[in-house]
């Protein structure tokens, strides 16, 4: 079946440093979504990417969808303590979304 | 709008007991989902419902049953709880399949 992997599993950064998490699928995806989950909270939708090579920005967050539509990345510029949480990608090949295991980000002030 | 609500927030069961997790959404969404979240494993889909009266198995359906009572409500039932079902359960909804999903606050279930 479809598998979605994410690296790294954990990332500790100093406030102000950049952060990137990578998402890789075993199959070609029709689209991919990104979610953020704060500690003790529930996942919150960030963005959906559909087109090959697509790049979208939300303030300090930049999302990319690979040309082959099998990988994606989330980059945060100049992290802040409010960025703390776990970032999940979720990919679909037209059936249900499969979530990656997430990257847990901690930001040291 | 309350969004997606779930009850209860916490539950402790003994092995073999049964219970139903309730979920409701007030966004008039067609699709609803039940996920379980275990440490380091992301979210795994248990069951999915595209519309009232329809349900489909997800990745990990064994040991669970669901009921889409109406457009608003989607319940998850554990007939005979097992320790392996200790997890955090999230309900979610979306306007249509593969759209943005809105999650409820979760139910933390422990099976002893």
Tab-separated table of C-alpha atoms in Angstrom:
chain	number	residue	atom	x	y	z
A	1	UNK	CA	0.000	0.000	0.000
A	2	UNK	CA	0.849	3.657	-0.167
A	3	UNK	CA	3.445	4.790	2.370
A	4	UNK	CA	4.380	8.324	3.380
A	5	UNK	CA	7.637	9.015	5.188
A	6	UNK	CA	8.932	12.174	6.824
A	7	UNK	CA	12.354	13.275	7.928
A	8	UNK	CA	13.615	14.257	10.353
A	9	UNK	CA	11.574	12.738	13.153
A	10	UNK	CA	12.658	15.481	15.562
A	11	UNK	CA	14.306	18.875	15.096
A	12	UNK	CA	15.540	21.216	17.765
A	13	UNK	CA	16.408	24.739	16.652
A	14	UNK	CA	17.366	27.996	18.257
A	15	UNK	CA	14.805	30.747	17.806
A	16	UNK	CA	15.579	32.596	14.607
A	17	UNK	CA	17.075	29.596	12.819
A	18	UNK	CA	15.449	28.057	9.765
A	19	UNK	CA	13.700	24.671	9.721
A	20	UNK	CA	12.839	22.229	6.940
A	21	UNK	CA	10.877	18.968	6.990
A	22	UNK	CA	10.725	16.584	4.061
A	23	UNK	CA	7.924	14.278	2.994
A	24	UNK	CA	8.361	11.319	0.620
A	25	UNK	CA	5.744	9.011	-0.826
A	26	UNK	CA	6.189	5.502	-2.187
A	27	UNK	CA	3.676	6.302	-4.945
A	28	UNK	CA	2.849	9.288	-7.135
A	29	UNK	CA	0.405	11.606	-5.415
A	30	UNK	CA	-2.526	13.523	-6.831
A	31	UNK	CA	-2.177	16.104	-4.081
A	32	UNK	CA	-0.607	16.636	-0.700
A	33	UNK	CA	-1.698	18.459	2.430
A	34	UNK	CA	0.248	19.802	5.392
A	35	UNK	CA	-1.034	20.003	8.971
A	36	UNK	CA	0.334	21.387	12.225
A	37	UNK	CA	-0.444	19.906	15.626
A	38	UNK	CA	0.465	21.799	18.772
A	39	UNK	CA	1.358	19.713	21.857
A	40	UNK	CA	-1.857	18.316	23.326
A	41	UNK	CA	-3.893	19.696	20.446
A	42	UNK	CA	-5.450	18.500	17.239
A	43	UNK	CA	-4.134	18.738	13.662
A	44	UNK	CA	-4.847	22.025	11.919
A	45	UNK	CA	-4.786	22.332	8.134
A	46	UNK	CA	-2.037	24.527	6.694
A	47	UNK	CA	-2.124	24.083	2.922
A	48	UNK	CA	-2.849	21.812	-0.028
A	49	UNK	CA	-0.583	21.412	-3.072
A	50	UNK	CA	-1.891	19.965	-6.310
A	51	UNK	CA	0.382	20.864	-9.229
A	52	UNK	CA	3.753	19.382	-10.058
A	53	UNK	CA	6.532	21.748	-8.948
A	54	UNK	CA	4.080	23.978	-7.097
A	55	UNK	CA	5.459	26.434	-4.535
A	56	UNK	CA	3.223	28.251	-2.069
A	57	UNK	CA	4.107	30.701	0.682
A	58	UNK	CA	2.344	31.648	3.881
A	59	UNK	CA	4.302	34.403	5.629
A	60	UNK	CA	7.446	32.596	6.904
A	61	UNK	CA	6.320	29.154	5.645
A	62	UNK	CA	7.213	27.899	2.154
A	63	UNK	CA	5.699	24.690	0.786
A	64	UNK	CA	6.941	22.812	-2.275
A	65	UNK	CA	5.560	19.890	-4.254
A	66	UNK	CA	8.131	17.918	-6.198
A	67	UNK	CA	8.194	17.713	-9.982
A	68	UNK	CA	7.468	13.978	-9.866
A	69	UNK	CA	4.693	14.536	-7.297
A	70	UNK	CA	6.278	12.021	-4.927
A	71	UNK	CA	7.827	14.418	-2.436
A	72	UNK	CA	7.177	17.682	-0.693
A	73	UNK	CA	8.835	20.011	1.768
A	74	UNK	CA	7.920	22.625	4.334
A	75	UNK	CA	10.458	25.336	5.139
A	76	UNK	CA	10.085	27.809	7.987
A	77	UNK	CA	12.278	30.918	7.906
A	78	UNK	CA	13.435	32.458	11.185
A	79	UNK	CA	11.552	30.170	13.542
A	80	UNK	CA	9.616	31.558	16.476
A	81	UNK	CA	8.461	29.857	19.677
A	82	UNK	CA	4.939	29.845	18.263
A	83	UNK	CA	6.140	27.416	15.555
A	84	UNK	CA	6.540	24.630	18.130
A	85	UNK	CA	4.555	21.510	17.281
A	86	UNK	CA	4.449	18.507	15.007
A	87	UNK	CA	4.149	18.996	11.269
A	88	UNK	CA	2.430	16.273	9.266
A	89	UNK	CA	2.182	15.773	5.550
A	90	UNK	CA	-0.709	13.775	4.145
A	91	UNK	CA	-0.728	12.485	0.588
A	92	UNK	CA	-3.377	10.912	-1.571
A	93	UNK	CA	-3.293	9.072	-4.893
A	94	UNK	CA	-7.023	9.642	-5.304
A	95	UNK	CA	-8.132	7.404	-2.477
A	96	UNK	CA	-7.903	8.407	1.166
A	97	UNK	CA	-5.108	10.560	2.536
A	98	UNK	CA	-2.197	8.736	4.175
A	99	UNK	CA	-0.439	10.699	6.889
A	100	UNK	CA	3.280	10.714	7.464
A	101	UNK	CA	4.597	10.119	11.004
A	102	UNK	CA	5.334	13.830	11.458
A	103	UNK	CA	8.321	15.985	12.362
A	104	UNK	CA	8.329	17.356	15.886
A	105	UNK	CA	9.821	20.833	16.066
A	106	UNK	CA	11.041	22.406	19.263
A	107	UNK	CA	12.277	25.985	19.328
A	108	UNK	CA	14.629	27.149	22.061
A	109	UNK	CA	14.223	30.830	22.988
B	1	UNK	CA	-19.974	27.508	14.877
B	2	UNK	CA	-18.505	24.818	17.107
B	3	UNK	CA	-16.800	23.045	14.188
B	4	UNK	CA	-16.158	19.390	15.043
B	5	UNK	CA	-17.021	18.218	18.547
B	6	UNK	CA	-16.146	14.908	20.163
B	7	UNK	CA	-17.285	13.209	23.355
B	8	UNK	CA	-15.951	12.070	25.693
B	9	UNK	CA	-12.572	13.823	26.037
B	10	UNK	CA	-11.088	11.058	28.177
B	11	UNK	CA	-12.113	7.451	28.815
B	12	UNK	CA	-10.640	4.500	30.688
B	13	UNK	CA	-11.978	1.045	29.863
B	14	UNK	CA	-11.251	-2.456	31.039
B	15	UNK	CA	-10.442	-5.125	28.477
B	16	UNK	CA	-13.646	-6.480	26.982
B	17	UNK	CA	-15.804	-3.461	27.738
B	18	UNK	CA	-17.596	-1.636	24.945
B	19	UNK	CA	-18.112	2.032	24.270
B	20	UNK	CA	-19.113	4.506	21.587
B	21	UNK	CA	-17.197	7.642	20.688
B	22	UNK	CA	-19.418	10.430	19.445
B	23	UNK	CA	-18.585	13.019	16.795
B	24	UNK	CA	-20.634	15.845	15.333
B	25	UNK	CA	-19.924	18.665	12.888
B	26	UNK	CA	-21.938	21.781	12.155
B	27	UNK	CA	-20.244	22.802	8.894
B	28	UNK	CA	-22.615	20.864	6.605
B	29	UNK	CA	-19.734	18.717	5.416
B	30	UNK	CA	-20.350	15.589	3.386
B	31	UNK	CA	-17.256	13.592	4.357
B	32	UNK	CA	-16.349	12.445	7.858
B	33	UNK	CA	-13.415	10.411	9.161
B	34	UNK	CA	-12.196	8.549	12.216
B	35	UNK	CA	-8.444	8.378	12.871
B	36	UNK	CA	-6.317	6.980	15.635
B	37	UNK	CA	-3.010	8.547	16.619
B	38	UNK	CA	-0.271	6.573	18.321
B	39	UNK	CA	3.141	7.974	19.336
B	40	UNK	CA	5.487	8.302	16.379
B	41	UNK	CA	2.960	6.910	13.893
B	42	UNK	CA	1.010	9.881	12.671
B	43	UNK	CA	-2.701	9.451	12.051
B	44	UNK	CA	-4.145	6.240	10.676
B	45	UNK	CA	-7.578	6.135	9.105
B	46	UNK	CA	-10.018	3.740	10.766
B	47	UNK	CA	-13.195	4.445	8.788
B	48	UNK	CA	-14.444	7.014	6.335
B	49	UNK	CA	-17.940	8.165	5.362
B	50	UNK	CA	-18.601	10.004	2.121
B	51	UNK	CA	-22.231	10.758	2.962
B	52	UNK	CA	-25.097	9.797	5.242
B	53	UNK	CA	-25.610	6.046	5.225
B	54	UNK	CA	-22.297	5.174	3.578
B	55	UNK	CA	-19.109	4.020	5.277
B	56	UNK	CA	-15.817	2.569	4.043
B	57	UNK	CA	-12.958	0.836	5.806
B	58	UNK	CA	-9.692	2.656	6.171
B	59	UNK	CA	-6.227	1.397	7.000
B	60	UNK	CA	-6.975	-0.061	10.473
B	61	UNK	CA	-10.689	-0.992	10.768
B	62	UNK	CA	-10.391	-4.239	12.757
B	63	UNK	CA	-12.087	-4.074	16.165
B	64	UNK	CA	-14.199	-1.030	15.271
B	65	UNK	CA	-17.623	-0.300	13.848
B	66	UNK	CA	-19.032	3.025	12.703
B	67	UNK	CA	-22.384	4.576	12.078
B	68	UNK	CA	-23.179	7.675	10.048
B	69	UNK	CA	-26.430	8.538	11.766
B	70	UNK	CA	-27.114	11.634	9.688
B	71	UNK	CA	-25.082	14.278	7.891
B	72	UNK	CA	-23.895	15.792	11.188
B	73	UNK	CA	-22.977	12.744	13.260
B	74	UNK	CA	-20.468	9.925	12.841
B	75	UNK	CA	-19.938	7.531	15.755
B	76	UNK	CA	-17.192	4.970	16.399
B	77	UNK	CA	-17.903	1.864	18.448
B	78	UNK	CA	-15.518	-0.504	20.173
B	79	UNK	CA	-17.453	-3.716	20.834
B	80	UNK	CA	-14.816	-5.436	22.985
B	81	UNK	CA	-11.952	-3.117	23.882
B	82	UNK	CA	-8.373	-4.393	23.865
B	83	UNK	CA	-5.187	-2.789	25.263
B	84	UNK	CA	-3.953	-2.362	21.660
B	85	UNK	CA	-6.787	0.132	21.167
B	86	UNK	CA	-5.267	2.530	23.697
B	87	UNK	CA	-4.794	5.647	21.605
B	88	UNK	CA	-5.986	9.157	20.852
B	89	UNK	CA	-8.976	9.131	18.523
B	90	UNK	CA	-9.689	12.052	16.231
B	91	UNK	CA	-12.804	12.687	14.217
B	92	UNK	CA	-12.537	14.951	11.173
B	93	UNK	CA	-14.781	16.303	8.457
B	94	UNK	CA	-14.348	17.857	5.030
B	95	UNK	CA	-16.695	19.364	2.489
B	96	UNK	CA	-15.840	16.600	0.051
B	97	UNK	CA	-13.340	13.763	0.000
B	98	UNK	CA	-9.740	14.988	-0.259
B	99	UNK	CA	-10.607	18.560	0.691
B	100	UNK	CA	-9.189	20.332	3.731
B	101	UNK	CA	-10.000	18.323	6.857
B	102	UNK	CA	-11.215	19.886	10.096
B	103	UNK	CA	-10.369	17.905	13.212
B	104	UNK	CA	-12.132	17.600	16.537
B	105	UNK	CA	-10.282	17.944	19.858
B	106	UNK	CA	-9.790	14.184	20.228
B	107	UNK	CA	-10.689	11.447	22.723
B	108	UNK	CA	-7.910	9.974	24.841
B	109	UNK	CA	-8.768	6.322	25.419
B	110	UNK	CA	-6.925	3.959	27.746
B	111	UNK	CA	-7.766	0.257	27.821
B	112	UNK	CA	-6.463	-1.605	30.858
